Short mmCIF file of N, CA and C in Angstrom, two decimals:
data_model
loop_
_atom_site.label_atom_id
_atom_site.label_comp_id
_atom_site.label_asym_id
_atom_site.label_seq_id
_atom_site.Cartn_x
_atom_site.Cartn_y
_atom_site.Cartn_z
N UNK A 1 176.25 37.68 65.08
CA UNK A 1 175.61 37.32 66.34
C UNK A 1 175.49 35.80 66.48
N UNK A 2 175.22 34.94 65.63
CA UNK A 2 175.26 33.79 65.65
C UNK A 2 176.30 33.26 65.82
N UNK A 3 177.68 33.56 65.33
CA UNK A 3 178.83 33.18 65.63
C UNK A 3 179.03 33.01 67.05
N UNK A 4 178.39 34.32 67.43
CA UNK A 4 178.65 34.54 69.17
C UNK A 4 178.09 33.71 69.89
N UNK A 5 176.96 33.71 69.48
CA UNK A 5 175.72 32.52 70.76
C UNK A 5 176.59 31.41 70.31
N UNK A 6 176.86 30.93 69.49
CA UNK A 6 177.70 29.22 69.22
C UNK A 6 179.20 29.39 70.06
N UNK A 7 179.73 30.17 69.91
CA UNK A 7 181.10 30.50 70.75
C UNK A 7 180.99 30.34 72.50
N UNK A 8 179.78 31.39 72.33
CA UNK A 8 179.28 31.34 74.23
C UNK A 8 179.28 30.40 74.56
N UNK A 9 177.72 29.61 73.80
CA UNK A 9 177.13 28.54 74.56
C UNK A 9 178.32 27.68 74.49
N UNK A 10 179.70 27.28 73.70
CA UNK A 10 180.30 26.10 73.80
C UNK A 10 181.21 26.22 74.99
N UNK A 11 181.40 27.54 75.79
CA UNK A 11 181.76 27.44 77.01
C UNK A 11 181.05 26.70 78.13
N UNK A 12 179.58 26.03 78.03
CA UNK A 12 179.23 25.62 78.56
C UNK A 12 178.91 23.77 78.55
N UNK A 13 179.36 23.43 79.12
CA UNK A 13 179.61 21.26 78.65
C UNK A 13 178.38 21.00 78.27
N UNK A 14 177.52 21.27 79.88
CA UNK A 14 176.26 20.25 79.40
C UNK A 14 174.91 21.00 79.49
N UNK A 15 174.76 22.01 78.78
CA UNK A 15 173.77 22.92 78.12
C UNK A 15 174.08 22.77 76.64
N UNK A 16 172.74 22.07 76.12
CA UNK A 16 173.03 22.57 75.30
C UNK A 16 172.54 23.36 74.22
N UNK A 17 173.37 23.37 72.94
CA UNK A 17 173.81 24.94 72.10
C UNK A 17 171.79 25.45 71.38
N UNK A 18 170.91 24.42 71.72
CA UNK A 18 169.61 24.82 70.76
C UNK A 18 169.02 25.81 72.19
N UNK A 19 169.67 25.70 73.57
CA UNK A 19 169.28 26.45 74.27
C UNK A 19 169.40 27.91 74.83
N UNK A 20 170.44 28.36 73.79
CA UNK A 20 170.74 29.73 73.47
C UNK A 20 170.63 30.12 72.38
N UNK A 21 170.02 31.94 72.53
CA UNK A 21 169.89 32.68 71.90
C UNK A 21 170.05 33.96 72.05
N UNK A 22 169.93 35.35 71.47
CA UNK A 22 170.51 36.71 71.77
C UNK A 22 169.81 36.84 73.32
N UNK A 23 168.38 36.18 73.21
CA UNK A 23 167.65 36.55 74.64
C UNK A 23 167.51 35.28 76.17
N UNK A 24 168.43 34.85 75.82
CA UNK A 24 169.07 33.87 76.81
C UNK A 24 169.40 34.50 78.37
N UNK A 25 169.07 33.73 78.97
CA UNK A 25 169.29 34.67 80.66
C UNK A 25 170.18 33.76 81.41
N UNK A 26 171.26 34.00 80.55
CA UNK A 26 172.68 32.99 80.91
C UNK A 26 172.88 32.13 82.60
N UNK A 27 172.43 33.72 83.33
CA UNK A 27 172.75 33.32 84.81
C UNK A 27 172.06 32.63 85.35
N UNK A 28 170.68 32.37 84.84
CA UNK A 28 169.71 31.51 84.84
C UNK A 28 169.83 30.34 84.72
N UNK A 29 170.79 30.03 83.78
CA UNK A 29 170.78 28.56 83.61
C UNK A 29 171.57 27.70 84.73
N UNK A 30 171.18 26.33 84.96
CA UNK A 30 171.74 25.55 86.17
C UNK A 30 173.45 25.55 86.09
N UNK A 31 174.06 25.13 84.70
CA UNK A 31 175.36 25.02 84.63
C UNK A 31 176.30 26.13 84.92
N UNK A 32 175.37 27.72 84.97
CA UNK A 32 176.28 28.80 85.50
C UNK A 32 176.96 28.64 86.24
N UNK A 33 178.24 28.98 86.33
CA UNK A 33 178.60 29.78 87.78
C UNK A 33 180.12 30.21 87.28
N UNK A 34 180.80 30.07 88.83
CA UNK A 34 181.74 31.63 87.95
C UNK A 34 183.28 30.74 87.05
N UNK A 35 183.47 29.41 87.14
CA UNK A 35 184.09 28.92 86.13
C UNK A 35 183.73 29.32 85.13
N UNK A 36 182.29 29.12 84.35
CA UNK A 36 182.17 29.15 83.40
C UNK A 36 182.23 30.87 82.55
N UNK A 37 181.94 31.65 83.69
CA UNK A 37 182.26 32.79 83.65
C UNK A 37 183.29 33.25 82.94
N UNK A 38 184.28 32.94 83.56
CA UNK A 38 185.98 33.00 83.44
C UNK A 38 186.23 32.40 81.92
N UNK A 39 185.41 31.17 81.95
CA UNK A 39 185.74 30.86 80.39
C UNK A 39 185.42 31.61 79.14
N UNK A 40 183.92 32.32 79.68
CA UNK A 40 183.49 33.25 78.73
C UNK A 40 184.77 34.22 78.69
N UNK A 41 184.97 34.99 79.62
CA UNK A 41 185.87 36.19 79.41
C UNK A 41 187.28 35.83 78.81
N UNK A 42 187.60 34.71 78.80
CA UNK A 42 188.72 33.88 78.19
C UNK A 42 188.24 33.87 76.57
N UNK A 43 186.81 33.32 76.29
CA UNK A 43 186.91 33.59 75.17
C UNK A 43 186.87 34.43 73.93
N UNK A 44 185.97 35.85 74.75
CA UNK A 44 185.76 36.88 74.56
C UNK A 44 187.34 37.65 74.09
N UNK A 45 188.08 37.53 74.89
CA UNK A 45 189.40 38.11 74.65
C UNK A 45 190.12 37.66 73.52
N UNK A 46 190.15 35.73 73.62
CA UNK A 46 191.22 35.46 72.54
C UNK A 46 190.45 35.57 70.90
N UNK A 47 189.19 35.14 71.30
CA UNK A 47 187.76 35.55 70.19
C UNK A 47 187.87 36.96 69.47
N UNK A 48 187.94 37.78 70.44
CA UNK A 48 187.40 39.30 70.09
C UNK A 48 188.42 39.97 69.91
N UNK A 49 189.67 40.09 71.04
CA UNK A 49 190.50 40.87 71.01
C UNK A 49 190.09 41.73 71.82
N UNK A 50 188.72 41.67 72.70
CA UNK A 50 188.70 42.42 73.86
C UNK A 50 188.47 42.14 75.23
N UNK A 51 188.55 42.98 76.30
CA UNK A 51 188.58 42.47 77.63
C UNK A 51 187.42 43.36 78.51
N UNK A 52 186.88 42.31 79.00
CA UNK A 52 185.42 42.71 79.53
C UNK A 52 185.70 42.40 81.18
N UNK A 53 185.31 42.88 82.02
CA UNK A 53 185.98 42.40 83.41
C UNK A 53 184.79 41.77 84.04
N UNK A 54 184.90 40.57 84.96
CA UNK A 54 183.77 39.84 85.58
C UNK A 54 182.71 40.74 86.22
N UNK A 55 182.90 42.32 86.33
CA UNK A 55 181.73 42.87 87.12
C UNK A 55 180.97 43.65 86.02
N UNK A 56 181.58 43.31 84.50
CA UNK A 56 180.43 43.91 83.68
C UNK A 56 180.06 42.96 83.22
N UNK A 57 180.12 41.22 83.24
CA UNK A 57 179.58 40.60 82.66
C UNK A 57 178.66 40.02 83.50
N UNK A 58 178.74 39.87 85.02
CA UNK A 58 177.74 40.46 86.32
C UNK A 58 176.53 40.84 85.89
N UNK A 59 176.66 42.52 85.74
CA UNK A 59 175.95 43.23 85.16
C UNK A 59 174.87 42.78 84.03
N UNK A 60 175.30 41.97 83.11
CA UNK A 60 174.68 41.39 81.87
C UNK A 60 173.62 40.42 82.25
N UNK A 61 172.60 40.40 81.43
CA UNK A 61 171.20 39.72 81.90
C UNK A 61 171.31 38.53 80.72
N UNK A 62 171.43 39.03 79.27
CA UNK A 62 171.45 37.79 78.29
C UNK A 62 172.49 38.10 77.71
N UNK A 63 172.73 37.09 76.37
CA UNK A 63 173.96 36.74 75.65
C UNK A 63 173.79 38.10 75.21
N UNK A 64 172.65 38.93 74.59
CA UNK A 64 172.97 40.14 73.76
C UNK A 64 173.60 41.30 74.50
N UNK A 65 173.08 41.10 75.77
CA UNK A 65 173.67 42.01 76.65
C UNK A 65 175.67 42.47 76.54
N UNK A 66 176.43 40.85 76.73
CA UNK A 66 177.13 40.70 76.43
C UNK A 66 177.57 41.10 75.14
N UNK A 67 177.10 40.58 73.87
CA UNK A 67 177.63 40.99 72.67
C UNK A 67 177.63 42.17 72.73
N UNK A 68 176.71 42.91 73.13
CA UNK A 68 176.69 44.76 72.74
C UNK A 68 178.00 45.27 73.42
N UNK A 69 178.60 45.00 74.70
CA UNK A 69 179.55 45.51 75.01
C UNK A 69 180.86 44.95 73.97
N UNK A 70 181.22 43.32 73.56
CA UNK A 70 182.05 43.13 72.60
C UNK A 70 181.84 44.06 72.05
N UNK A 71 180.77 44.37 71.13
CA UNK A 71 180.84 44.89 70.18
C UNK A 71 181.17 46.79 70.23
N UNK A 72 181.16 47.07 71.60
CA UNK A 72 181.22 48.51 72.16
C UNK A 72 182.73 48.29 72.34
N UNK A 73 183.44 47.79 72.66
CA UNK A 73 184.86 47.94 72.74
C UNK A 73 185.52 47.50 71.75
N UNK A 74 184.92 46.60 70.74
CA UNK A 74 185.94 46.62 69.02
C UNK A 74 186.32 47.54 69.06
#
């Protein structure tokens, strides 16, 4: 899990990484939006080896939210 929050958060420039954690409310933060989105699911894929589509990561409230599905489609 820690791997993950450091992977996430470095999709993001100027947030930074002491400001995430499993209970992070990603969409919340000012630097969101759907670039950075795209980068997540970019990294998720070449990272994980899996593919999550922008309306389930929508769906997702924090970073754990996210990991549980990575971790539901390993």
């Amino acid at each position: 899990m820690e791997e993950f929050i450091k992977q996430f958060a470095n999709q993001f420039d100027e947030t930074d990484l002491s400001v995430f954690s499993a209970e992070t409310r990603f969409h919340d933060l000012e630097e969101w939006g759907s670039l950075t989105g795209f980068a997540i699911l970019n990294m998720i894929a070449k990272q994980y080896g899996v593919k999550i589509s922008p309306a389930e990561l929508k769906e997702c409230e924090t970073v754990q939210d996210v990991y549980n599905i990575v971790q539901a489609k390993k």
